[in-house]
Short mmCIF file of C-alpha atoms in Angstrom, two decimals:
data_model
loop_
_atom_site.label_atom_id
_atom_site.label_comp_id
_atom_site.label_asym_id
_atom_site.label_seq_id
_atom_site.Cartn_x
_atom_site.Cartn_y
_atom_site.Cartn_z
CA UNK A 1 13.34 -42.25 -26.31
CA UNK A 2 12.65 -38.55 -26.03
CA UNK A 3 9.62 -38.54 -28.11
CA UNK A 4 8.20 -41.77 -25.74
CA UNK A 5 9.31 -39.11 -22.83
CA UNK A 6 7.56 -36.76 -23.73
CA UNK A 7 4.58 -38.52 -24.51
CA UNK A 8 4.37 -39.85 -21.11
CA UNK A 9 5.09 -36.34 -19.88
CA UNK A 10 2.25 -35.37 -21.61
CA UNK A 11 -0.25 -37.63 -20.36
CA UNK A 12 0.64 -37.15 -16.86
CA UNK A 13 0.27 -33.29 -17.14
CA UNK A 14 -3.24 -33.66 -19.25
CA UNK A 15 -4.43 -35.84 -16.08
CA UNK A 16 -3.05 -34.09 -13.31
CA UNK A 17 -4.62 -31.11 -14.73
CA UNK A 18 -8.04 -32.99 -15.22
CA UNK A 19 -7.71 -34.73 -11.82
CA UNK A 20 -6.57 -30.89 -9.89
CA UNK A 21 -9.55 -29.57 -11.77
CA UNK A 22 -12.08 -31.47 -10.41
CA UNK A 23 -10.50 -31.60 -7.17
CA UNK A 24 -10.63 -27.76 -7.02
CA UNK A 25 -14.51 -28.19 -7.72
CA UNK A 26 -15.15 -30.52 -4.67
CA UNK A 27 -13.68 -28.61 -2.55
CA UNK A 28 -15.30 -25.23 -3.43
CA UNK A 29 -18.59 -26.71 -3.57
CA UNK A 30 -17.70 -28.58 -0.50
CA UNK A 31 -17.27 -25.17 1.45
CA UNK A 32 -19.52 -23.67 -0.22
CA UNK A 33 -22.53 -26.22 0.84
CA UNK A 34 -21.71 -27.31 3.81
CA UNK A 35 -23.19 -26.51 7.38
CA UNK A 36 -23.40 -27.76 10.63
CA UNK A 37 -26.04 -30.09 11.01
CA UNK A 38 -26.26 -32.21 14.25
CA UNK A 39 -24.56 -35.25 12.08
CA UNK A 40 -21.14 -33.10 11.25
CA UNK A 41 -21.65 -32.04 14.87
CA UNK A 42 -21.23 -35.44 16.32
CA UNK A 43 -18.34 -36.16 13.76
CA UNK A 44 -16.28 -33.28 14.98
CA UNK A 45 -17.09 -34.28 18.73
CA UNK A 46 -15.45 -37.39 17.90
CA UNK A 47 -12.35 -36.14 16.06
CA UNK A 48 -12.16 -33.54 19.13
CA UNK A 49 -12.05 -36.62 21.17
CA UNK A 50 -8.81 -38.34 19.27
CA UNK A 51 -7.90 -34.47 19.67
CA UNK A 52 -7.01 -34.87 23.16
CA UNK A 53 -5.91 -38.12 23.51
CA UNK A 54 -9.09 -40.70 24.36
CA UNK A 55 -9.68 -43.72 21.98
CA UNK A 56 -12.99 -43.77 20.16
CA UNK A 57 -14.22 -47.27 20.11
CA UNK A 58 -17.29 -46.93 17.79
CA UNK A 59 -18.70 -45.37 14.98
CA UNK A 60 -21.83 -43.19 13.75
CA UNK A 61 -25.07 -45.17 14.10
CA UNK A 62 -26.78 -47.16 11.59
CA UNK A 63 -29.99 -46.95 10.76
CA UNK A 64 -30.18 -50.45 12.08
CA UNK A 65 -29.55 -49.55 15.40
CA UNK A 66 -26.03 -50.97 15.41
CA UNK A 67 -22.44 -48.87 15.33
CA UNK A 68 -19.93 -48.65 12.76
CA UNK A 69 -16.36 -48.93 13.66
CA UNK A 70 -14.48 -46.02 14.27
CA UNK A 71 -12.53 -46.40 11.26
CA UNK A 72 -14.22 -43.18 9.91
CA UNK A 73 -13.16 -40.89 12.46
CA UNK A 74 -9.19 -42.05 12.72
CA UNK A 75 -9.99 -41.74 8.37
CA UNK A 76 -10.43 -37.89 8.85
CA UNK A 77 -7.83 -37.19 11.45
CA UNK A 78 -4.77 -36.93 9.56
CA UNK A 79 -6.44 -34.06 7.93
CA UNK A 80 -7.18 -32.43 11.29
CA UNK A 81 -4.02 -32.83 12.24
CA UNK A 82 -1.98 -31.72 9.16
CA UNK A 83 -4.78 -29.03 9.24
CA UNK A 84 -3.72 -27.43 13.38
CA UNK A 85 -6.87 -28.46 13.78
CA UNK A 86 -9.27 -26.64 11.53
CA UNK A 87 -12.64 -27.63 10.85
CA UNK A 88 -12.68 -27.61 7.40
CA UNK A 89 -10.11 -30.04 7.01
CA UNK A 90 -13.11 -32.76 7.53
CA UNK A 91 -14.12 -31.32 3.87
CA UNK A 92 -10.46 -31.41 2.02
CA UNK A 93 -10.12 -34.96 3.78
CA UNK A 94 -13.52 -36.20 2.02
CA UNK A 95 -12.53 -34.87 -1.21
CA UNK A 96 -9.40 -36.11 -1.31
CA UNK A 97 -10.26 -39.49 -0.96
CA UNK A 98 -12.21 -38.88 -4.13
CA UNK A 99 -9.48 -37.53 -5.65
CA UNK A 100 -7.08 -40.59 -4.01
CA UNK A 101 -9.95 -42.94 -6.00
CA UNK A 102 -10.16 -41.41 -9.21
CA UNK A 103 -5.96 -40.97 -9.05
CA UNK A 104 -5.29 -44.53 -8.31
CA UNK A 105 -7.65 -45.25 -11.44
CA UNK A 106 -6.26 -42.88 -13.81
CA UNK A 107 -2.81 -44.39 -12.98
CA UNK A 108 -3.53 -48.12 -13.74
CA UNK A 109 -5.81 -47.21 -16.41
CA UNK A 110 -3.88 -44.78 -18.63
CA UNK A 111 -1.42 -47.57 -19.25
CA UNK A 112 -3.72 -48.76 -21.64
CA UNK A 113 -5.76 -45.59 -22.72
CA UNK A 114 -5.21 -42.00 -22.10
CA UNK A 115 -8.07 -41.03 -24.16
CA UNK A 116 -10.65 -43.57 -22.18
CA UNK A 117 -9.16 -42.96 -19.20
CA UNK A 118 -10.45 -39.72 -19.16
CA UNK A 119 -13.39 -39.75 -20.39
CA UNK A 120 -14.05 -41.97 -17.48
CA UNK A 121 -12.64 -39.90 -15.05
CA UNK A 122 -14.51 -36.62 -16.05
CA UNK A 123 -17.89 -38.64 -16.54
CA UNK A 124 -17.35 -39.68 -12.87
CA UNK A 125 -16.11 -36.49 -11.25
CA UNK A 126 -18.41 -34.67 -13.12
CA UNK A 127 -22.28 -36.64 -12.36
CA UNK A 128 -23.87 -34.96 -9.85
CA UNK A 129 -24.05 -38.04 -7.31
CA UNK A 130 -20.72 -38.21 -7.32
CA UNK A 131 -20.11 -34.68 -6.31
CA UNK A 132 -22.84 -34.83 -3.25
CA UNK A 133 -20.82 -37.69 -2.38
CA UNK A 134 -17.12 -35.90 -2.09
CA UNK A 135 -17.67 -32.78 -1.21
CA UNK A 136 -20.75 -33.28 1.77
CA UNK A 137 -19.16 -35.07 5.13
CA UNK A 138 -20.22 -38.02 6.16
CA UNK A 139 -19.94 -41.55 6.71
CA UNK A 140 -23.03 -42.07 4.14
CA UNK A 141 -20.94 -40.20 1.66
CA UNK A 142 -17.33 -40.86 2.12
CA UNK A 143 -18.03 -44.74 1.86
CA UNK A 144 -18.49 -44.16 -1.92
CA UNK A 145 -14.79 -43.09 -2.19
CA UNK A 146 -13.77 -46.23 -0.78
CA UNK A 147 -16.23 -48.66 -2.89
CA UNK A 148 -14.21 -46.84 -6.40
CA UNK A 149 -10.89 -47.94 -5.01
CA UNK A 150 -11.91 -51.17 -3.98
CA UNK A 151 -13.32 -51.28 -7.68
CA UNK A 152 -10.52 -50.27 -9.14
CA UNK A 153 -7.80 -52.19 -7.08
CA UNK A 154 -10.23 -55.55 -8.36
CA UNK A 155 -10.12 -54.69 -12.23
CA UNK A 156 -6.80 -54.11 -12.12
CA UNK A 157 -6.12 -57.30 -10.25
CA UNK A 158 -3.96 -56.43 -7.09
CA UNK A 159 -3.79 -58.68 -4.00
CA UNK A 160 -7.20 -59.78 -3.91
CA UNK A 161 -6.31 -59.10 0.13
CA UNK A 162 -5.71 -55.49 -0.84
CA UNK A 163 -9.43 -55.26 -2.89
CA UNK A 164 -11.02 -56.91 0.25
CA UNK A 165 -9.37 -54.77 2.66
CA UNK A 166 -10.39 -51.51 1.31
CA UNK A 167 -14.44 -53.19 0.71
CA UNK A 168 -14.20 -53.94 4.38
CA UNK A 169 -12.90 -50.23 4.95
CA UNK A 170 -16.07 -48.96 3.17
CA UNK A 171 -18.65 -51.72 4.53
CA UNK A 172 -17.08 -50.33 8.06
CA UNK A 173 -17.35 -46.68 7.11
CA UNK A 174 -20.87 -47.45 6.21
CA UNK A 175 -22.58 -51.39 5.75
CA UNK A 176 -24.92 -49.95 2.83
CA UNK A 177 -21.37 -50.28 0.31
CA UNK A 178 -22.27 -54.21 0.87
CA UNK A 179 -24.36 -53.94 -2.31
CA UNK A 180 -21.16 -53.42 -4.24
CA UNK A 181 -19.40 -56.84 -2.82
CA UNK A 182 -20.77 -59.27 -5.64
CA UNK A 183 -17.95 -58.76 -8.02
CA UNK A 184 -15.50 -59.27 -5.16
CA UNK A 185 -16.61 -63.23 -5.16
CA UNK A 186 -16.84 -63.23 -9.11
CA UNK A 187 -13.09 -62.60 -8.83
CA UNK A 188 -12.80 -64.89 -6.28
CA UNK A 189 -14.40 -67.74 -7.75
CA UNK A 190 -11.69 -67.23 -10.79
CA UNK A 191 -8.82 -67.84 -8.72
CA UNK A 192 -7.87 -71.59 -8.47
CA UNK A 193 -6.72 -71.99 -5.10
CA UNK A 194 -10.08 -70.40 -3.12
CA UNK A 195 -9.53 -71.89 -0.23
CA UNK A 196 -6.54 -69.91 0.81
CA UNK A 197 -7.76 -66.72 -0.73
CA UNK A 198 -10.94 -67.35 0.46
CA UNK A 199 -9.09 -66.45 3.49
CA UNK A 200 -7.67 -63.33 2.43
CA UNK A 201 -11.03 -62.33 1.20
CA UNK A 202 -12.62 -62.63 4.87
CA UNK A 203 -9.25 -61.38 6.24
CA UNK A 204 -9.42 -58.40 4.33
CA UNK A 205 -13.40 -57.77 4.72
CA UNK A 206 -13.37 -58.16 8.84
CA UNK A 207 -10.48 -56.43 10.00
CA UNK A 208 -11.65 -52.85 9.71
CA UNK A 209 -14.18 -54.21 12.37
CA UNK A 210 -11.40 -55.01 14.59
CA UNK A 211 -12.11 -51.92 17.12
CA UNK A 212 -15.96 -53.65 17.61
CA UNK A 213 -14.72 -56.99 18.34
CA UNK A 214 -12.23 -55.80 20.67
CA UNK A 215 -15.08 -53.58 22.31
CA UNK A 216 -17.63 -56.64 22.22
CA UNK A 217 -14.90 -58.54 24.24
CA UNK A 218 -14.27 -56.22 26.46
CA UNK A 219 -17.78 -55.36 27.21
CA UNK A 220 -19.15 -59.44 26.99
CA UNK A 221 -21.17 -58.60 24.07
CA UNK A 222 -23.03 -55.26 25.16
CA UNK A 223 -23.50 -54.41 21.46
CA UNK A 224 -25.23 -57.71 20.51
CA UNK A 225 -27.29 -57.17 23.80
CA UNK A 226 -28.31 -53.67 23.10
CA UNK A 227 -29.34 -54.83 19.31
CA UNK A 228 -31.38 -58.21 20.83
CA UNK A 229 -33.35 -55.97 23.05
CA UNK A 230 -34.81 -52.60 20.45
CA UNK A 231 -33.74 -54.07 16.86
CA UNK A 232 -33.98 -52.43 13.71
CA UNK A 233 -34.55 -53.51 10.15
CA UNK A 234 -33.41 -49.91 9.50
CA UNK A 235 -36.75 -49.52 7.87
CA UNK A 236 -36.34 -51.71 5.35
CA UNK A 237 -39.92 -53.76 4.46
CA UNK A 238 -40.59 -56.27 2.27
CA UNK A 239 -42.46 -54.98 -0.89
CA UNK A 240 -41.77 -56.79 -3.88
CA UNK A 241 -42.58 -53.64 -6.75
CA UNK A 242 -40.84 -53.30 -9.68
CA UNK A 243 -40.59 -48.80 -8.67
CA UNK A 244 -38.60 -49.60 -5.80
CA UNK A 245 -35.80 -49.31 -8.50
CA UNK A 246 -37.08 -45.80 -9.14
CA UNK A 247 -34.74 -43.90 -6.06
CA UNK A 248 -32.05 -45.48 -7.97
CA UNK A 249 -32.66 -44.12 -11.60
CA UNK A 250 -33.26 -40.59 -9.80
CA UNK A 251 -30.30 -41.01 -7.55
CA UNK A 252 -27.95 -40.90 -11.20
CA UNK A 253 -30.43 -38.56 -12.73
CA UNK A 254 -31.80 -40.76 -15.62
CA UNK A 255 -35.04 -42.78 -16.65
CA UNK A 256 -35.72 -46.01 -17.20
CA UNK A 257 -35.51 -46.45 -21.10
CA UNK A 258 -32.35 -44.37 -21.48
CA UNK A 259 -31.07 -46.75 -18.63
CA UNK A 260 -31.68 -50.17 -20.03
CA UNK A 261 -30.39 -48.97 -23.41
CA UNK A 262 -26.78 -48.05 -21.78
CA UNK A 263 -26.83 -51.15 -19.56
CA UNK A 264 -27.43 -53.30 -22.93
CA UNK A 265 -24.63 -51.32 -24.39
CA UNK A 266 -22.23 -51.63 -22.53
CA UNK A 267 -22.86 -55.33 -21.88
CA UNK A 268 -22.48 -55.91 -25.88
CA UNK A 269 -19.70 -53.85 -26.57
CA UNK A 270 -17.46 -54.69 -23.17
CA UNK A 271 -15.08 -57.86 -22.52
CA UNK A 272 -16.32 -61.01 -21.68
CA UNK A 273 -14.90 -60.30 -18.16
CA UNK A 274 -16.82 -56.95 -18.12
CA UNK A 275 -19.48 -58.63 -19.01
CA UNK A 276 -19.85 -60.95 -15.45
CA UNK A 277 -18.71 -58.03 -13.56
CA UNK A 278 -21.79 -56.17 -15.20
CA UNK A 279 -23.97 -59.02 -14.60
CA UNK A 280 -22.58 -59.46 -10.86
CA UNK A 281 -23.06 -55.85 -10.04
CA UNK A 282 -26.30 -55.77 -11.23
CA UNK A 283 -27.48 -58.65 -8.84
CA UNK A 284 -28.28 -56.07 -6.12
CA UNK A 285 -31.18 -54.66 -8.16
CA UNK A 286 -33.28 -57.76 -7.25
CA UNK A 287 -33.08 -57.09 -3.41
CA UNK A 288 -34.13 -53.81 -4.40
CA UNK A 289 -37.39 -54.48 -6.48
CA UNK A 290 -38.33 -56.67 -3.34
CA UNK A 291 -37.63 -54.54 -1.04
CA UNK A 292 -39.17 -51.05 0.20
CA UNK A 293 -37.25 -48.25 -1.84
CA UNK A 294 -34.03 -47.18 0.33
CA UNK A 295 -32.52 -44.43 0.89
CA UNK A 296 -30.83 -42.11 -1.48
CA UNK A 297 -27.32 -42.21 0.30
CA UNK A 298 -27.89 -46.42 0.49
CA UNK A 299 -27.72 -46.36 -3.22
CA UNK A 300 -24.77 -44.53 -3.76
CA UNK A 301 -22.27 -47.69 -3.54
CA UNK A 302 -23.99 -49.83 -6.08
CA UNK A 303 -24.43 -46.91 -8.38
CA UNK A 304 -20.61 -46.73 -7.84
CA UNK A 305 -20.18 -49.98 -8.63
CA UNK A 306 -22.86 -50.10 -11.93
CA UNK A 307 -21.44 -46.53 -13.34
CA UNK A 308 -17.50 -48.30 -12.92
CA UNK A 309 -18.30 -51.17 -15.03
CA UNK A 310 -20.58 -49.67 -17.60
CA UNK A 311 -17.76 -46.65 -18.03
CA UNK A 312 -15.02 -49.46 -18.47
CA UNK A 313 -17.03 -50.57 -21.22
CA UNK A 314 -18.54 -48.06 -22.89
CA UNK A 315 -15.23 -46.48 -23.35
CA UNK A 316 -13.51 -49.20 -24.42
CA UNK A 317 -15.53 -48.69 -27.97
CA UNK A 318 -15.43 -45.41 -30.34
CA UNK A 319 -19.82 -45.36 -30.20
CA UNK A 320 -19.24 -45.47 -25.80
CA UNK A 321 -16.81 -42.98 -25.95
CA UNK A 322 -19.50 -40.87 -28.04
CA UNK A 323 -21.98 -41.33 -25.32
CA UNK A 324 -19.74 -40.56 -22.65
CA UNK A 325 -18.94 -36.90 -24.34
CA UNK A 326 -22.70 -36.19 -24.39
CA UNK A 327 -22.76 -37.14 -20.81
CA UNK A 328 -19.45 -35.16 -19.77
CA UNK A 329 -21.21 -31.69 -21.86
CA UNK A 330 -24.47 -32.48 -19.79
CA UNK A 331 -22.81 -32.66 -16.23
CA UNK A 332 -20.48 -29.46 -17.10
CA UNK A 333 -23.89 -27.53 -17.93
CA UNK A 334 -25.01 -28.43 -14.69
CA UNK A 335 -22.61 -27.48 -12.40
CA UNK A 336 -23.18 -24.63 -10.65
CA UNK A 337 -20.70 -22.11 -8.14
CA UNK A 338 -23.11 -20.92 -4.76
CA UNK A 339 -21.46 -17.87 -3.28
CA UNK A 340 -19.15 -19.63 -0.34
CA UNK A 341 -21.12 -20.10 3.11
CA UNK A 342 -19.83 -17.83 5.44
CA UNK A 343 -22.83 -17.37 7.21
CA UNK A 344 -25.61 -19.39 9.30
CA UNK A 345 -23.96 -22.72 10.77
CA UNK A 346 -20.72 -22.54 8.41
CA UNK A 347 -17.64 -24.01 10.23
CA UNK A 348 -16.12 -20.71 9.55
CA UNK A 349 -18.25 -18.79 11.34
CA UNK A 350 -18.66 -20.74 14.28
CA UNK A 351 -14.90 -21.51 14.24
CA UNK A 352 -14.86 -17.33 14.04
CA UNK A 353 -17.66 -17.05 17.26
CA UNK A 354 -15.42 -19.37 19.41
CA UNK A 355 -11.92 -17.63 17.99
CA UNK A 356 -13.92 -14.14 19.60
CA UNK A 357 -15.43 -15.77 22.80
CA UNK A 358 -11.80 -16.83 24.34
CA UNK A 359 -10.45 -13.64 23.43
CA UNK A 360 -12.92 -11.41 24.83
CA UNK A 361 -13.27 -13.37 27.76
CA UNK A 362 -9.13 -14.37 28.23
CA UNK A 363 -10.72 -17.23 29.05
CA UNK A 364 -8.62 -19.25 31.55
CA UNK A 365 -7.19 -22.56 29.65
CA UNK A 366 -6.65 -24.44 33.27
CA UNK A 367 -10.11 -24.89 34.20
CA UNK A 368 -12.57 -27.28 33.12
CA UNK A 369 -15.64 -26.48 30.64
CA UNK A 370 -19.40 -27.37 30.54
CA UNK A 371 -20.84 -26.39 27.28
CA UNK A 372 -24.46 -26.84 26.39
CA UNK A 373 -26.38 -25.08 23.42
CA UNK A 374 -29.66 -24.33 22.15
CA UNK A 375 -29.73 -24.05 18.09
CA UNK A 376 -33.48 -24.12 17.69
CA UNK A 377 -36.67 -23.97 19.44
CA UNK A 378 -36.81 -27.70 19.83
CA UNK A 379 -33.14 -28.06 21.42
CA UNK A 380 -31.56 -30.50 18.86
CA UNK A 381 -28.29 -30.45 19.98
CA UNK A 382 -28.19 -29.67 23.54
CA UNK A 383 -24.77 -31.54 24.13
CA UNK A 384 -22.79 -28.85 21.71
CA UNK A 385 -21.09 -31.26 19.87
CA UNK A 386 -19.44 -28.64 17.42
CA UNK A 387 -18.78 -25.87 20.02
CA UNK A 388 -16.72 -28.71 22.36
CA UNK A 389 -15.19 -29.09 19.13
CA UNK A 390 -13.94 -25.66 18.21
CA UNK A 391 -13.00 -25.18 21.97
CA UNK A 392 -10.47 -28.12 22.26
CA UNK A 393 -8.95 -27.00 19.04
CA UNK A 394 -7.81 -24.18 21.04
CA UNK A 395 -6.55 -25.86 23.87
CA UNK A 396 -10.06 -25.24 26.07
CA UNK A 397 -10.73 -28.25 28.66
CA UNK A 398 -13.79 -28.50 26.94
CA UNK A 399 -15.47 -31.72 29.02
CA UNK A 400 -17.42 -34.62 27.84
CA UNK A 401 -20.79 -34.71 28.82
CA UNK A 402 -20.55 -37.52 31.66
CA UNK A 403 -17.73 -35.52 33.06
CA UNK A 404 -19.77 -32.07 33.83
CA UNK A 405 -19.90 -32.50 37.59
CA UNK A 406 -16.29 -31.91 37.10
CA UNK A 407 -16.51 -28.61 35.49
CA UNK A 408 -15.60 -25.23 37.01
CA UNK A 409 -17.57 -23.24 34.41
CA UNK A 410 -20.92 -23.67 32.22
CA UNK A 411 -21.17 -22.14 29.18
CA UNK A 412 -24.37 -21.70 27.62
CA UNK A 413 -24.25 -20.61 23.52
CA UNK A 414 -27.85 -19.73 22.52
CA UNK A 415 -28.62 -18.94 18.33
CA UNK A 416 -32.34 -18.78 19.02
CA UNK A 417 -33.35 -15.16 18.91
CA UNK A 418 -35.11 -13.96 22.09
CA UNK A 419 -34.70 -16.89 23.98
CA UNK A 420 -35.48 -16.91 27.38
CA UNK A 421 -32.56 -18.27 28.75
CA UNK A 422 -32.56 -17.01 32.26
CA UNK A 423 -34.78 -19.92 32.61
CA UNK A 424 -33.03 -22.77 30.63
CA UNK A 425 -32.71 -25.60 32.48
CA UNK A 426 -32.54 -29.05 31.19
CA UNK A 427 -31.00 -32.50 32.57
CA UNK A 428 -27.31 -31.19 30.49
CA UNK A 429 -27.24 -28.21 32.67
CA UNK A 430 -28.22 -30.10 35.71
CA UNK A 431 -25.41 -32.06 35.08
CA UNK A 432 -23.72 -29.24 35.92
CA UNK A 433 -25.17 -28.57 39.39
CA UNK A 434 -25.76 -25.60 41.27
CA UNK A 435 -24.94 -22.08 39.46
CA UNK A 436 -24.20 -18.72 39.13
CA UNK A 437 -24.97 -16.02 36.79
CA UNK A 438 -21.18 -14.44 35.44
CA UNK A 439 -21.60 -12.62 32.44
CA UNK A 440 -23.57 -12.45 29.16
CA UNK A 441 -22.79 -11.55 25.56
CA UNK A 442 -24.08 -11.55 21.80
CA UNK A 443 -21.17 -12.65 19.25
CA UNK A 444 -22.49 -12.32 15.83
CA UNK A 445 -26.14 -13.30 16.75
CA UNK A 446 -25.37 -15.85 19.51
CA UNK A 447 -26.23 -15.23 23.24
CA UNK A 448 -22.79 -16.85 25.04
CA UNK A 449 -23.82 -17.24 29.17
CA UNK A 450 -21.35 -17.97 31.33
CA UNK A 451 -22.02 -19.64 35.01
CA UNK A 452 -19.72 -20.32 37.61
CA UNK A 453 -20.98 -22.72 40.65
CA UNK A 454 -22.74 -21.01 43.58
#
């Protein structure tokens, strides 16, 4: 009994220590990479939102002109929360629901294999799509997360409910992660009463999109309107060409020949239930070689989805294993460690700007804020998504943007060198109204100009 003890002991510490390892990689690179672009900026608008108490009914935007729910946002609040509200909590919360995915994997699967199991785990945590995937924020990314445990909660037959639920979480997080539902109705089709779960499956796939039926009630459809009068095929053409699989092969970072060879192996050498789940996954491809090429980020769920399966099976056999050490010594020689971002649009530094801003100007927490910025010459981001953002964290009555005929102060943050901003005006600051020239000051590069009303 000790021995058997021990050995379990064993292979929890080997894959805690493989599993912190690669954690602890995310997250540096994850720091290290990441700036505010006007996409984060809108994320942390909404979280600031939940900050203070509203309800966020919809999600980001999809390229087909149609919103997510707002599952994604409530997904990275916990983090905020636990965090005292610190930006970079949206980071640690997208990595660890890499590290949530690759955990609830290593647990099922080291019941059978230790050795396989990580050898699986490392080729995942290691490729380089995986990586952009955990440690960037985003709904495009953080979808992937959610496709692996989906995956994994399939092959290791839970509640088919359960399986659904958490495809539905990353079809709501982003649709694109619908390329990686085939093997959901494989399983399906195996159970023998598919009638009731049937149910379950459609249960668990349309109740993350509870918050946008509720809103389409409310509203009588205003959604389904908006879509009927400017919709989008989110650029998506058809053009049957056997390339369009190309942004795929590039997306994992290996050619064509090398690719069929793998897929071949692993079909030959996996179960006869890997096998259908190999074929089933690999369905999507067809949609793609008639289709225009997608985007990189649309890929990344049926890549999930292909690299799961073909993983399963290659290391099931001594010659997979092989190949998966040749891949594991490839990604490692790869990797590379950017000195950490503290500069340009890094969440610390802005976080540090605002943190400087209240305390030079004891900035009075009762009254209500206006905040508008210019971060380049063509305006991108006039609303200040992120600076709202950092200013609610610390209890500033930072308003919404439909609320600024309510505000007592404007606050203008410039970053565009020698801009001139006595002059600014734009329909944001006439929002505003009327107003008055207070003060003016440079924090670390940025021009802060603050108006009270004449």
């Amino acid at each position: 009994m000790q021995k058997i003890g021990r050995f379990f002991n064993i292979k929890f510490l080997l894959s805690l220590f493989v599993l912190l390892g690669l954690f602890t990689l995310w997250v540096y690179q994850g720091v290290a990479q990441t700036g505010i672009h006007v996409d984060l900026a809108r994320d942390l608008h909404y979280l600031s939102e939940i900050w203070v108490g509203k309800i966020v009914w919809l999600g980001p935007m999809t390229s087909a002109n149609f919103p997510t729910p707002p599952i994604y946002y409530y997904l990275l609040f916990p983090g905020l929360l636990l965090s005292s509200g610190n930006g970079l909590s949206i980071i640690f919360s997208q990595t660890f629901f890499a590290l949530l995915a690759l955990t609830l994997f290593a647990y099922f699967q080291s019941k059978n294999s230790l050795i396989s199991t990580l050898f699986v785990i490392l080729t995942i945590g290691l490729s380089p799509w995986w990586i952009r995937a955990s440690t960037l924020p985003w709904n495009g990314h953080m979808y992937v997360a959610w496709v692996f445990l989906a995956l994994t909660s399939l092959w290791f037959k839970n509640p088919i409910f359960i399986s659904a639920l958490l495809f539905g979480i990353s079809i709501a997080i982003n649709p694109v992660a619908i390329l990686a539902l085939p093997v959901l109705f494989y399983e399906w089709l195996t159970y023998e009463k598919k009638i009731k779960n049937l149910v379950y499956v459609l249960l668990g796939l349309l109740l993350p999109w509870t918050p946008i039926l509720i809103f389409e009630i409310i509203t009588r459809g205003f959604l389904i309107r908006q879509w009927l009068e400017q919709p989008s095929a989110a650029g998506i053409i058809f053009s049957p060409n056997m390339a369009n699989i190309s942004p795929l092969l590039n997306t994992i970072g290996i050619s064509q020949v090398p690719a069929v060879v793998i897929w071949l192996m692993a079909f030959l050498i996996g179960s006869k239930r890997a096998k259908y789940w190999l074929v089933m996954a690999s369905l999507p491809l067809i949609f793609l070689m008639l289709f225009s090429p997608l985007r990189g980020y649309y890929l990344l769920g049926l890549i999930c989805a292909l690299t799961f399966i073909t993983l399963i099976s290659l290391s099931s056999k001594t010659i997979g294993r092989i190949l998966l050490i040749i891949f594991i010594f490839s990604y490692i020689q790869m990797i590379s460690f950017p000195p950490l971002n503290l500069s340009g649009r890094s969440i610390p530094r802005m976080n540090n700007v605002v943190d400087t801003f209240i305390e030079n100007n004891h900035l009075d927490k009762t009254k209500k804020y206006a905040v508008v910025s210019v971060i380049d010459s063509q305006n991108s981001t006039p609303q200040a998504d992120d600076y709202r953002f950092f200013l609610r964290m610390k209890g500033v009555n930072a308003l919404s943007l439909d609320q600024y005929n309510q505000a007592d102060i404007l606050v203008l943050f410039v970053e565009v060198p020698n801009f001139n901003w006595q002059d600014f005006e734009d329909w944001h600051t006439q929002q505003f109204g009327s107003r008055k020239l207070l003060s003016s000051q440079n924090i670390d590069g940025i021009e802060i100009i603050i108006y009270g009303r004449n």
